mmCIF file with all atom_site columns, C-alpha atoms in Angstrom:
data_model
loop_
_atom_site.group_PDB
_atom_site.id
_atom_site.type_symbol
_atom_site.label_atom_id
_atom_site.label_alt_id
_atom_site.label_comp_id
_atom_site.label_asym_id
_atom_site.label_entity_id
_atom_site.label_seq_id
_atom_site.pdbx_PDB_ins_code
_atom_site.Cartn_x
_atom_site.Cartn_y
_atom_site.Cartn_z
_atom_site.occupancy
_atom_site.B_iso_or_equiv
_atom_site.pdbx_formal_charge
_atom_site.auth_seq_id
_atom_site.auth_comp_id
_atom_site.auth_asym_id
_atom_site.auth_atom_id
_atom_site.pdbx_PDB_model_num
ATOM 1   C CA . UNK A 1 1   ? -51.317 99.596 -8.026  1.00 60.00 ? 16  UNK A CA 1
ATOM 2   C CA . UNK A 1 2   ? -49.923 97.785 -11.108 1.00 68.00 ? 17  UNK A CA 1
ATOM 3   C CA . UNK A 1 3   ? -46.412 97.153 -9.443  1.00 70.00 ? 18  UNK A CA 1
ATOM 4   C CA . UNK A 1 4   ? -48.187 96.048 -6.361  1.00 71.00 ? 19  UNK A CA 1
ATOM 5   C CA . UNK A 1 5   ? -49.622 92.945 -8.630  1.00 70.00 ? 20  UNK A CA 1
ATOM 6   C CA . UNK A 1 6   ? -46.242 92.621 -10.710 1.00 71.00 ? 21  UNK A CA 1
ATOM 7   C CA . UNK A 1 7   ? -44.989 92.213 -6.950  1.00 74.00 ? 22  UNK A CA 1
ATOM 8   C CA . UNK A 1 8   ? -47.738 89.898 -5.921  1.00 72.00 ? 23  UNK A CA 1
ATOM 9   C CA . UNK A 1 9   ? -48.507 88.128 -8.720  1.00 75.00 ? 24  UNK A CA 1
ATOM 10  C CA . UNK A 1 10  ? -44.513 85.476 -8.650  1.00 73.00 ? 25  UNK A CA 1
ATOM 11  C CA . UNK A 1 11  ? -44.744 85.494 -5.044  1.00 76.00 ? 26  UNK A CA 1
ATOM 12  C CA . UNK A 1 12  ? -48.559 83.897 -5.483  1.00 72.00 ? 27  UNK A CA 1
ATOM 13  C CA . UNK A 1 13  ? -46.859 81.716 -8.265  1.00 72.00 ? 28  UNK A CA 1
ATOM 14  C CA . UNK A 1 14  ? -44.154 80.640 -5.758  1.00 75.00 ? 29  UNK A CA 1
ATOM 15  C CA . UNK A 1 15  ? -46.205 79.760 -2.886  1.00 76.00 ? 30  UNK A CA 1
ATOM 16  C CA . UNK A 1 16  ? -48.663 77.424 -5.295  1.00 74.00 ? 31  UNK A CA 1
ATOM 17  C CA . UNK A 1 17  ? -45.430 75.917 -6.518  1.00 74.00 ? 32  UNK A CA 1
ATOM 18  C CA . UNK A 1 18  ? -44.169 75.003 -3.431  1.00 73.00 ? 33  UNK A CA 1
ATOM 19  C CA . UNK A 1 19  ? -47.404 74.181 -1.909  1.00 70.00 ? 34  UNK A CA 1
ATOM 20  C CA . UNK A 1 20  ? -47.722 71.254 -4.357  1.00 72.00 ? 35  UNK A CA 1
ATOM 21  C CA . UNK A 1 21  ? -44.379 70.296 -4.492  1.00 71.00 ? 36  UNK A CA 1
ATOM 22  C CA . UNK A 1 22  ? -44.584 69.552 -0.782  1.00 69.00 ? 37  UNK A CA 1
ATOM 23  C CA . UNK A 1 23  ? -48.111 68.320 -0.447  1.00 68.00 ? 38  UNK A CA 1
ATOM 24  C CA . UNK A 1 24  ? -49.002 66.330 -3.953  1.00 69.00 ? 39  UNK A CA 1
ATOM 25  C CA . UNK A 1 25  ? -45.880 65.967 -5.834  1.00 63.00 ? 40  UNK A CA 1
ATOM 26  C CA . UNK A 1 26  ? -44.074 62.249 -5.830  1.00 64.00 ? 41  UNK A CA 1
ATOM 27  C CA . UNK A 1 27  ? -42.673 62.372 -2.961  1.00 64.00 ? 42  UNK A CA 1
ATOM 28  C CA . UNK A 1 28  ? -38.627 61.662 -2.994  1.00 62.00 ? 43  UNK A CA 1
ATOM 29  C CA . UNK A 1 29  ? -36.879 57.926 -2.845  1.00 63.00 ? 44  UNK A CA 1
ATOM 30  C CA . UNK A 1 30  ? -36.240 57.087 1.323   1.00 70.00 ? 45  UNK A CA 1
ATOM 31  C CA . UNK A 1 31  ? -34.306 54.007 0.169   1.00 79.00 ? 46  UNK A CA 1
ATOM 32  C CA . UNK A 1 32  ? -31.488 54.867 -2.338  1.00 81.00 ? 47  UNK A CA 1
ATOM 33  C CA . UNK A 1 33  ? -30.835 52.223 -5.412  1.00 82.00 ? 48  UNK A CA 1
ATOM 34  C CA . UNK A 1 34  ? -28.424 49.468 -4.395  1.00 81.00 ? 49  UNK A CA 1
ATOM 35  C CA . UNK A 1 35  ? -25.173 49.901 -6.322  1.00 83.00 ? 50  UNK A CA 1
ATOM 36  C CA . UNK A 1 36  ? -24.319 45.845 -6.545  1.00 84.00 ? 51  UNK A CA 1
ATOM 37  C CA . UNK A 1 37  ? -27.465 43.709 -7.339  1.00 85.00 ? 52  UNK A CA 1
ATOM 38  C CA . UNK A 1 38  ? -27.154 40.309 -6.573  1.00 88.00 ? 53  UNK A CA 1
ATOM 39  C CA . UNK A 1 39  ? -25.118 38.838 -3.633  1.00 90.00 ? 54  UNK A CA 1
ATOM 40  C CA . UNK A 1 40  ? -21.520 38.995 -3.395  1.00 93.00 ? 55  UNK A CA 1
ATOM 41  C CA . UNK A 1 41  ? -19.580 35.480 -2.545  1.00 94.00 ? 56  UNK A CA 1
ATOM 42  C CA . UNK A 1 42  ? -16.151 35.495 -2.004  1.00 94.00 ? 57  UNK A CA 1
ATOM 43  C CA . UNK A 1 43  ? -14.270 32.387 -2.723  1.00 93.00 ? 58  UNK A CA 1
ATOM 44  C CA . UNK A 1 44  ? -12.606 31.953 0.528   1.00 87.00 ? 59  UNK A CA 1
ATOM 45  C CA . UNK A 1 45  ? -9.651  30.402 -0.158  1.00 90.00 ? 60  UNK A CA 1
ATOM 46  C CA . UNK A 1 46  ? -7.069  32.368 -2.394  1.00 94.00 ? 61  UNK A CA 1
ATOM 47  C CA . UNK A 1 47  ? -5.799  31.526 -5.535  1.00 95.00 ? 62  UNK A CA 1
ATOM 48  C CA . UNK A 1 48  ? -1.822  30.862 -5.951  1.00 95.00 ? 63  UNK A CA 1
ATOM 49  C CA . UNK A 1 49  ? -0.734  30.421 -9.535  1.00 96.00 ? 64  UNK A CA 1
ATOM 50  C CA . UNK A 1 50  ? 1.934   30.487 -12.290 1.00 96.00 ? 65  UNK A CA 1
ATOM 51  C CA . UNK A 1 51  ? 2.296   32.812 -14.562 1.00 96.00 ? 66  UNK A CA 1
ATOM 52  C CA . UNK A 1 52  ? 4.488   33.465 -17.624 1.00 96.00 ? 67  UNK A CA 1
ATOM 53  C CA . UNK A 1 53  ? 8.432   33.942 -17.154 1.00 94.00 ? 68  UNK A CA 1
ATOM 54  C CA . UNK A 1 54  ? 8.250   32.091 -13.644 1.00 95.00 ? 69  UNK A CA 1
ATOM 55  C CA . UNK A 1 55  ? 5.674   34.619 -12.053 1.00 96.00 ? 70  UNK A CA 1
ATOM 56  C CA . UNK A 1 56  ? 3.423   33.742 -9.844  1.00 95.00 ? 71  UNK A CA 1
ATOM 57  C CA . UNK A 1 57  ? -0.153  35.554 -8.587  1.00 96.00 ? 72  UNK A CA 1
ATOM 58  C CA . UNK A 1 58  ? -1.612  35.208 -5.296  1.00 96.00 ? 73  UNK A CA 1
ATOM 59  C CA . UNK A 1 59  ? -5.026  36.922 -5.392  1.00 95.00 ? 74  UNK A CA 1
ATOM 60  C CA . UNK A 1 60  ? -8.779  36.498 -4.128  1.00 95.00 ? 75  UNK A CA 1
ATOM 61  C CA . UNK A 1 61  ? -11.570 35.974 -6.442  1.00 96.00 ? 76  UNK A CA 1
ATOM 62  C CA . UNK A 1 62  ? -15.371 36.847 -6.004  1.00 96.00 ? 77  UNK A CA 1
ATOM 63  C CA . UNK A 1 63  ? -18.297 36.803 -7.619  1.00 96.00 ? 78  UNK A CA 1
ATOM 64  C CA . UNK A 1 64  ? -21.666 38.549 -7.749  1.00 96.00 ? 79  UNK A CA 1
ATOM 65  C CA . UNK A 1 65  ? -24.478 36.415 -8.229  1.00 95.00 ? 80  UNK A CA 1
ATOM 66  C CA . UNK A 1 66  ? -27.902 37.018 -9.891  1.00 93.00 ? 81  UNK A CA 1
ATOM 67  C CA . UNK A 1 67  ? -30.596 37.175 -7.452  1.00 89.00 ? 82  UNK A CA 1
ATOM 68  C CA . UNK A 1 68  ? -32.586 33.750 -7.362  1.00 86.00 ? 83  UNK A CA 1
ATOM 69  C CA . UNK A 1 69  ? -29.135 32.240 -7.524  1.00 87.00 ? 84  UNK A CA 1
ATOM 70  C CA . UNK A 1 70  ? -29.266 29.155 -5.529  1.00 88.00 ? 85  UNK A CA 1
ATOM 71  C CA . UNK A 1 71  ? -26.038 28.081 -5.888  1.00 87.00 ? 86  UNK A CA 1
ATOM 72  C CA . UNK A 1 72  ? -25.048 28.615 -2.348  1.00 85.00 ? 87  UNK A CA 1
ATOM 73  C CA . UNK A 1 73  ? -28.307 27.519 -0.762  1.00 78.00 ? 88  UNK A CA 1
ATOM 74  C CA . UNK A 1 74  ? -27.124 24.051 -0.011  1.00 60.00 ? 89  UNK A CA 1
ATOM 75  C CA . UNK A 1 75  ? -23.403 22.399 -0.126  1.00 51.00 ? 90  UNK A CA 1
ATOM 76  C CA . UNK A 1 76  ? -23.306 19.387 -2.107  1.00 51.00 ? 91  UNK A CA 1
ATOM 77  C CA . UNK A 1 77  ? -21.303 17.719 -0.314  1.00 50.00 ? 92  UNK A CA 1
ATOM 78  C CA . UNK A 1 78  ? -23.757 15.820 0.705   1.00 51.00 ? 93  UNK A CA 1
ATOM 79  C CA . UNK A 1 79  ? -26.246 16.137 3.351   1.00 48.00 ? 94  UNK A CA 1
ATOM 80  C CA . UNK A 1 80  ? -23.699 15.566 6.490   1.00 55.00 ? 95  UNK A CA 1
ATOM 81  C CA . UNK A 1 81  ? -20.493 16.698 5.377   1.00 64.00 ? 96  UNK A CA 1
ATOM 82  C CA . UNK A 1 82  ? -18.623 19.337 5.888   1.00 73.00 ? 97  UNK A CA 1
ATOM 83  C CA . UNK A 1 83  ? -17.108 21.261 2.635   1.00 72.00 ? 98  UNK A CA 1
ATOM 84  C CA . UNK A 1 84  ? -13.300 20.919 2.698   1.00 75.00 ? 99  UNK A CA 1
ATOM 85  C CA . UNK A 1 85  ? -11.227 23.291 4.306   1.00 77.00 ? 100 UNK A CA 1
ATOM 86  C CA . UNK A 1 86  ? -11.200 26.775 2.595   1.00 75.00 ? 101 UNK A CA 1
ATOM 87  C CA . UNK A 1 87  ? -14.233 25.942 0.759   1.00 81.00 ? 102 UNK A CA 1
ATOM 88  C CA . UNK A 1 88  ? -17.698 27.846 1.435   1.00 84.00 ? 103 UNK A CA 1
ATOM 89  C CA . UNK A 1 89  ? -21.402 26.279 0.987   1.00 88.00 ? 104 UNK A CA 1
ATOM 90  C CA . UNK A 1 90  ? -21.314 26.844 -3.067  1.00 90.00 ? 105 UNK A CA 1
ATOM 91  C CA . UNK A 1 91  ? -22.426 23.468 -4.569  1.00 90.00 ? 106 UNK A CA 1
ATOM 92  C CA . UNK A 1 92  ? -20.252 24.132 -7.297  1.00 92.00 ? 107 UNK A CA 1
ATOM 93  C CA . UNK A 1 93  ? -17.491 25.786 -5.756  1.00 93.00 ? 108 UNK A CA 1
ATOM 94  C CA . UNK A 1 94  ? -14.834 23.324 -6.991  1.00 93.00 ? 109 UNK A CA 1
ATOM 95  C CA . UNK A 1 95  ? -15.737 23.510 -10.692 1.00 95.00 ? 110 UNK A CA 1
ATOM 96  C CA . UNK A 1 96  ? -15.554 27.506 -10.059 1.00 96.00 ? 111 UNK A CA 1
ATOM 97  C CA . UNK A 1 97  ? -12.115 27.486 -8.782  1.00 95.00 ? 112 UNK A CA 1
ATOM 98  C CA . UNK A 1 98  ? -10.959 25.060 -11.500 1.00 96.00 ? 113 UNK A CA 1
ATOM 99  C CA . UNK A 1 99  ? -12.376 28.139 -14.093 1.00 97.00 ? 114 UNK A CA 1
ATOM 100 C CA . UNK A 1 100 ? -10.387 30.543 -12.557 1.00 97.00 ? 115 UNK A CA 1
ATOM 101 C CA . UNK A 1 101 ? -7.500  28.549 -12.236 1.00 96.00 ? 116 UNK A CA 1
ATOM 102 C CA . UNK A 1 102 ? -7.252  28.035 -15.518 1.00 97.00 ? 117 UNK A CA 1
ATOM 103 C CA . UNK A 1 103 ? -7.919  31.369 -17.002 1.00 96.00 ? 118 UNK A CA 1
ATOM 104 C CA . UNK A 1 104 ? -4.928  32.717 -14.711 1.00 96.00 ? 119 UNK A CA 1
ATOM 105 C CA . UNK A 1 105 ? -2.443  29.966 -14.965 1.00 96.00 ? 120 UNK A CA 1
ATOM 106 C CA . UNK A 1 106 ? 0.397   30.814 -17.703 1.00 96.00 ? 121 UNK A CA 1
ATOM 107 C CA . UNK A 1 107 ? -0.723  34.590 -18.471 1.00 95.00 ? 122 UNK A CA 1
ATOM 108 C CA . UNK A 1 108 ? 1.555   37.462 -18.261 1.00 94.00 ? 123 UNK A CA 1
ATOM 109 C CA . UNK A 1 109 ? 1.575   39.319 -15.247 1.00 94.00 ? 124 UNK A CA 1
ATOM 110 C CA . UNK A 1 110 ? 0.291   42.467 -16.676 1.00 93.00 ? 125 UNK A CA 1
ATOM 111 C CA . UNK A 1 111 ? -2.972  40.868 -17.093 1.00 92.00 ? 126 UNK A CA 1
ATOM 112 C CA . UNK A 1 112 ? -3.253  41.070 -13.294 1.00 94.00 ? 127 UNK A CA 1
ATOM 113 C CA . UNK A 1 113 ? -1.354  44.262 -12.358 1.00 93.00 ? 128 UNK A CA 1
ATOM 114 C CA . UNK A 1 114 ? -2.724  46.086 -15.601 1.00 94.00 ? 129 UNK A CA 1
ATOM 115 C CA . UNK A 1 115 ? -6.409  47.474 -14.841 1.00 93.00 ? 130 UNK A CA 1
ATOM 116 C CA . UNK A 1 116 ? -7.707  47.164 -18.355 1.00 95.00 ? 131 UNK A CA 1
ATOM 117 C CA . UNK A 1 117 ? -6.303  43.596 -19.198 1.00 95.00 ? 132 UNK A CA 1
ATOM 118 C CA . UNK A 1 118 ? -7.711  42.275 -15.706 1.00 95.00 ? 133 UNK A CA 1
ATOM 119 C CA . UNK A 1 119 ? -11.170 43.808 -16.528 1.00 96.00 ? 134 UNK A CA 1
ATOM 120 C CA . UNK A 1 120 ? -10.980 41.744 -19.866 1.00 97.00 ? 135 UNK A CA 1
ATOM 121 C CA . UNK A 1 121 ? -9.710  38.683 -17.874 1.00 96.00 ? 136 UNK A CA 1
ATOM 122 C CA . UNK A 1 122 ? -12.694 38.962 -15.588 1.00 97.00 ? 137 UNK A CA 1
ATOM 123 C CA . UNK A 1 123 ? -15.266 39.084 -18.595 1.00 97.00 ? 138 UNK A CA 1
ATOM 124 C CA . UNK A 1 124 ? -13.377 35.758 -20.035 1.00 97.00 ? 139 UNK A CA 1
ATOM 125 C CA . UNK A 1 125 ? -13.706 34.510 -16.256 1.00 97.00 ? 140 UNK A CA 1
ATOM 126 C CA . UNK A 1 126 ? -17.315 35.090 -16.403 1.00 97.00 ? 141 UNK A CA 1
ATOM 127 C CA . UNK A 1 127 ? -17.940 33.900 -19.867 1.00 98.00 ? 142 UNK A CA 1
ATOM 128 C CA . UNK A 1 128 ? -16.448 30.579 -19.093 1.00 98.00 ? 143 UNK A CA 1
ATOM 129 C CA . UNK A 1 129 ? -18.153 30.358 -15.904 1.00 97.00 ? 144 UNK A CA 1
ATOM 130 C CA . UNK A 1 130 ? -21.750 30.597 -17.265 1.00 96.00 ? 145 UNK A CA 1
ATOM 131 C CA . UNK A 1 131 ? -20.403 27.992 -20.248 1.00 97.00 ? 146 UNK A CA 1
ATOM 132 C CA . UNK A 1 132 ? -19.343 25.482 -17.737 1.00 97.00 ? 147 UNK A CA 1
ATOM 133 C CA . UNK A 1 133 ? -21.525 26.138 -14.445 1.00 95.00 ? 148 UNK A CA 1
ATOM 134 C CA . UNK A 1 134 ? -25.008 26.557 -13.399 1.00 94.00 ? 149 UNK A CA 1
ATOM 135 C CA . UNK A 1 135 ? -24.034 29.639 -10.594 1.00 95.00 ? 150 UNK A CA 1
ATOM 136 C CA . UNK A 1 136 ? -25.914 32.284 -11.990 1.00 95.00 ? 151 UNK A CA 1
ATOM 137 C CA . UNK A 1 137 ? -22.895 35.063 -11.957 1.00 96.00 ? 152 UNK A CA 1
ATOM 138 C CA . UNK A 1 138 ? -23.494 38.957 -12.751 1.00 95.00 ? 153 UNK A CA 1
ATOM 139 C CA . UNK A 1 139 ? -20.127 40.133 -12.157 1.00 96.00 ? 154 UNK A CA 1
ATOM 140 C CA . UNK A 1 140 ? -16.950 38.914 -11.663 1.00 97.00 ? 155 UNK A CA 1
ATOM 141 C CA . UNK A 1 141 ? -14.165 40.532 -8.731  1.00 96.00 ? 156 UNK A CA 1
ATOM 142 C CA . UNK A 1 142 ? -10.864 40.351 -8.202  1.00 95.00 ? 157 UNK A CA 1
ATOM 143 C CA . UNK A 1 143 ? -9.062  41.755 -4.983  1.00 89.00 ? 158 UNK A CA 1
ATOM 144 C CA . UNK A 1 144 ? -5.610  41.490 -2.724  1.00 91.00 ? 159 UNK A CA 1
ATOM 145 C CA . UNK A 1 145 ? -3.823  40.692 -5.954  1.00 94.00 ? 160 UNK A CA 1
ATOM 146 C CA . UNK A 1 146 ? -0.010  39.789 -5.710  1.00 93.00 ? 161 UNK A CA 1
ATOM 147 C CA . UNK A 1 147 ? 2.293   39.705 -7.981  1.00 95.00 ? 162 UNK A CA 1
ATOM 148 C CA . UNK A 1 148 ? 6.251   38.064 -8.161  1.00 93.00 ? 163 UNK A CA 1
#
């Protein structure tokens, strides 16, 4: 009789367990978290530039923006025009690109093909961004990178 209960007794223990895991325990997450918050713009044109010792970088720059950022809600080019060619619907777009271009013009070309010296050129990209713009950036990307 006593290993009947030793028997009885975890199975008993297992079947409560279970039975509230399924029926009043949280129940899991049907929407996993988002990996980027914020929106990602991509500057559409690409960036051609000089570098040191007669280099030059051809790359494409992006940027994740804060949510609430309104920086692409309207163009600012005023309330007919287009935005020039190669230029997307961010108010400040030009003042972006002008950033950029001058963090990248003159560097060594390491700081583009070298993964930790482009991750420290992208904090200096977004430090100088928030310093000189109102577009709210979280993050700043670089992609298609060429180097000569």
């Amino acid at each position: 009789m006593n290993k009947k209960i030793l028997i009885v007794i975890p199975i008993l223990l297992l079947a409560v367990g279970a039975g509230y895991k399924l029926a009043l325990g949280k129940p899991a997450s049907a929407k996993p978290e988002p990996k980027v918050h914020g929106t990602v713009y991509v500057l559409g044109k690409e960036f051609l530039v000089n570098l040191a010792d007669g280099h030059f970088g051809k790359l494409t720059v992006g940027l994740v923006l804060a949510h609430g950022d309104t920086s692409t809600a309207g163009s600012g080019h005023g309330s007919e025009a287009k935005p020039p060619e190669g230029f997307g619907p961010m108010a400040q777009e030009a003042v972006v690109r002008d950033v950029v271009t001058d963090e990248l013009t003159g560097l060594d070309e390491e700081h583009l093909t070298d993964g930790a010296h482009r991750e420290e050129l992208k904090k200096e990209i977004k430090k100088e961004l928030r310093r000189r713009t109102d577009v709210k950036v979280e993050e700043v990307l670089i992609t298609d990178v060429t180097v000569q």
